PDB file of C-alpha atoms in Angstrom:
ATOM      1  CA  MET A   1      55.048  98.051 -72.408  1.00 57.00           C
ATOM      2  CA  LEU A   2      55.429  98.257 -76.155  1.00 62.00           C
ATOM      3  CA  SER A   3      58.770 100.085 -75.995  1.00 70.00           C
ATOM      4  CA  THR A   4      60.271  97.589 -73.518  1.00 75.00           C
ATOM      5  CA  GLY A   5      60.014  94.331 -75.450  1.00 79.00           C
ATOM      6  CA  ILE A   6      58.443  92.631 -72.424  1.00 85.00           C
ATOM      7  CA  ARG A   7      56.209  89.687 -73.280  1.00 85.00           C
ATOM      8  CA  LEU A   8      52.538  90.052 -72.407  1.00 87.00           C
ATOM      9  CA  SER A   9      52.553  87.350 -69.719  1.00 87.00           C
ATOM     10  CA  ALA A  10      55.588  88.937 -68.022  1.00 87.00           C
ATOM     11  CA  ALA A  11      53.994  92.404 -68.142  1.00 88.00           C
ATOM     12  CA  LEU A  12      50.727  91.137 -66.667  1.00 91.00           C
ATOM     13  CA  ALA A  13      52.630  89.577 -63.755  1.00 90.00           C
ATOM     14  CA  LEU A  14      54.297  92.880 -62.774  1.00 91.00           C
ATOM     15  CA  THR A  15      53.450  94.471 -59.427  1.00 92.00           C
ATOM     16  CA  ASP A  16      54.353  97.813 -57.895  1.00 92.00           C
ATOM     17  CA  ALA A  17      57.126  95.987 -56.022  1.00 92.00           C
ATOM     18  CA  ASP A  18      58.782  95.272 -59.394  1.00 93.00           C
ATOM     19  CA  VAL A  19      59.280  98.990 -60.050  1.00 92.00           C
ATOM     20  CA  ASP A  20      62.720 100.236 -58.983  1.00 90.00           C
ATOM     21  CA  ILE A  21      62.038 103.966 -58.714  1.00 84.00           C
ATOM     22  CA  GLU A  22      65.608 104.946 -57.865  1.00 86.00           C
ATOM     23  CA  ARG A  23      67.125 103.145 -60.863  1.00 89.00           C
ATOM     24  CA  GLY A  24      64.338 103.783 -63.386  1.00 87.00           C
ATOM     25  CA  GLU A  25      63.921 100.073 -64.021  1.00 90.00           C
ATOM     26  CA  LEU A  26      61.373  97.308 -63.971  1.00 90.00           C
ATOM     27  CA  VAL A  27      62.393  93.999 -62.450  1.00 89.00           C
ATOM     28  CA  VAL A  28      60.703  91.365 -64.600  1.00 88.00           C
ATOM     29  CA  GLN A  29      60.339  88.285 -62.410  1.00 81.00           C
ATOM     30  CA  ARG A  30      58.705  86.097 -65.060  1.00 72.00           C
ATOM     31  CA  ALA A  31      60.832  86.649 -68.165  1.00 70.00           C
ATOM     32  CA  LYS A  32      61.107  83.957 -70.815  1.00 71.00           C
ATOM     33  CA  GLY A  33      62.878  80.907 -69.433  1.00 76.00           C
ATOM     34  CA  ASN A  34      61.840  81.756 -65.865  1.00 75.00           C
ATOM     35  CA  ARG A  35      64.722  84.170 -65.458  1.00 79.00           C
ATOM     36  CA  VAL A  36      64.720  87.596 -63.825  1.00 83.00           C
ATOM     37  CA  GLU A  37      65.488  90.583 -66.071  1.00 86.00           C
ATOM     38  CA  ARG A  38      65.916  94.297 -65.454  1.00 89.00           C
ATOM     39  CA  VAL A  39      64.376  96.580 -68.054  1.00 89.00           C
ATOM     40  CA  ILE A  40      65.423 100.219 -68.278  1.00 89.00           C
ATOM     41  CA  LEU A  41      62.537 102.512 -69.145  1.00 86.00           C
ATOM     42  CA  GLY A  42      62.651 105.643 -71.275  1.00 86.00           C
ATOM     43  CA  ARG A  43      61.989 108.972 -69.559  1.00 86.00           C
ATOM     44  CA  ASP A  44      58.483 109.459 -71.040  1.00 85.00           C
ATOM     45  CA  ILE A  45      57.354 105.988 -70.011  1.00 85.00           C
ATOM     46  CA  TRP A  46      58.990 106.354 -66.604  1.00 86.00           C
ATOM     47  CA  ASP A  47      57.245 109.681 -65.900  1.00 87.00           C
ATOM     48  CA  HIS A  48      53.893 108.171 -66.882  1.00 87.00           C
ATOM     49  CA  LEU A  49      54.481 105.091 -64.705  1.00 87.00           C
ATOM     50  CA  ILE A  50      55.389 107.190 -61.648  1.00 89.00           C
ATOM     51  CA  GLY A  51      52.155 109.177 -62.053  1.00 90.00           C
ATOM     52  CA  TYR A  52      50.163 105.973 -62.474  1.00 89.00           C
ATOM     53  CA  LEU A  53      51.663 104.433 -59.322  1.00 90.00           C
ATOM     54  CA  ALA A  54      50.894 107.565 -57.284  1.00 90.00           C
ATOM     55  CA  GLU A  55      47.172 107.299 -58.092  1.00 87.00           C
ATOM     56  CA  ARG A  56      46.538 103.674 -57.183  1.00 87.00           C
ATOM     57  CA  ALA A  57      46.718 101.124 -54.400  1.00 86.00           C
ATOM     58  CA  PRO A  58      49.688  98.717 -54.223  1.00 90.00           C
ATOM     59  CA  GLY A  59      49.337  95.464 -56.143  1.00 93.00           C
ATOM     60  CA  PRO A  60      49.415  94.339 -59.770  1.00 94.00           C
ATOM     61  CA  LEU A  61      50.394  96.994 -62.322  1.00 91.00           C
ATOM     62  CA  PHE A  62      47.647  95.665 -64.581  1.00 90.00           C
ATOM     63  CA  PRO A  63      44.747  94.631 -62.335  1.00 91.00           C
ATOM     64  CA  GLY A  64      41.725  92.797 -63.671  1.00 89.00           C
ATOM     65  CA  TRP A  65      38.155  93.332 -62.510  1.00 84.00           C
ATOM     66  CA  SER A  66      38.765  91.380 -59.306  1.00 86.00           C
ATOM     67  CA  GLY A  67      41.866  93.386 -58.354  1.00 87.00           C
ATOM     68  CA  ARG A  68      44.069  90.375 -59.073  1.00 91.00           C
ATOM     69  CA  PRO A  69      46.498  90.460 -62.020  1.00 92.00           C
ATOM     70  CA  MET A  70      44.724  90.833 -65.350  1.00 93.00           C
ATOM     71  CA  THR A  71      44.540  87.628 -67.354  1.00 93.00           C
ATOM     72  CA  ARG A  72      45.882  87.343 -70.874  1.00 91.00           C
ATOM     73  CA  ARG A  73      42.312  86.979 -72.138  1.00 93.00           C
ATOM     74  CA  GLN A  74      41.239  90.207 -70.386  1.00 93.00           C
ATOM     75  CA  ALA A  75      44.222  92.067 -71.859  1.00 91.00           C
ATOM     76  CA  VAL A  76      43.501  90.847 -75.379  1.00 91.00           C
ATOM     77  CA  ARG A  77      39.822  91.798 -75.088  1.00 92.00           C
ATOM     78  CA  ARG A  78      40.695  95.298 -73.871  1.00 89.00           C
ATOM     79  CA  LEU A  79      43.180  95.763 -76.703  1.00 89.00           C
ATOM     80  CA  GLU A  80      40.614  94.570 -79.256  1.00 92.00           C
ATOM     81  CA  GLY A  81      38.077  97.049 -77.866  1.00 92.00           C
ATOM     82  CA  TRP A  82      40.541  99.947 -78.032  1.00 89.00           C
ATOM     83  CA  MET A  83      41.523  98.990 -81.588  1.00 91.00           C
ATOM     84  CA  LYS A  84      37.886  98.831 -82.669  1.00 92.00           C
ATOM     85  CA  ARG A  85      37.164 102.271 -81.167  1.00 92.00           C
ATOM     86  CA  ALA A  86      40.247 103.652 -82.933  1.00 93.00           C
ATOM     87  CA  GLY A  87      39.069 102.239 -86.264  1.00 91.00           C
ATOM     88  CA  CYS A  88      41.964  99.773 -86.555  1.00 89.00           C
ATOM     89  CA  GLN A  89      41.442  96.330 -88.000  1.00 73.00           C
ATOM     90  CA  GLY A  90      43.026  93.430 -86.123  1.00 55.00           C
TER      91      GLY A  90
END
């Protein structure tokens, strides 16, 4: 989601239903100010997202351990773990 400018909370709320395959867009239901936004994705990101959607069950794009949408805390912990493994300092 880095290349889209989507805020973390809006990204975590995305579901497969928010992906407009025909238009190559995400429909962000929970954008800042409680407005709906359409985000056009680059080809590389789009190709990756289509592959990701094909391999999983419908629901949140970023599921937590319970299958419900990942919480902000879970996302931050995962990112911290990946950064640590990569040798990056946060």
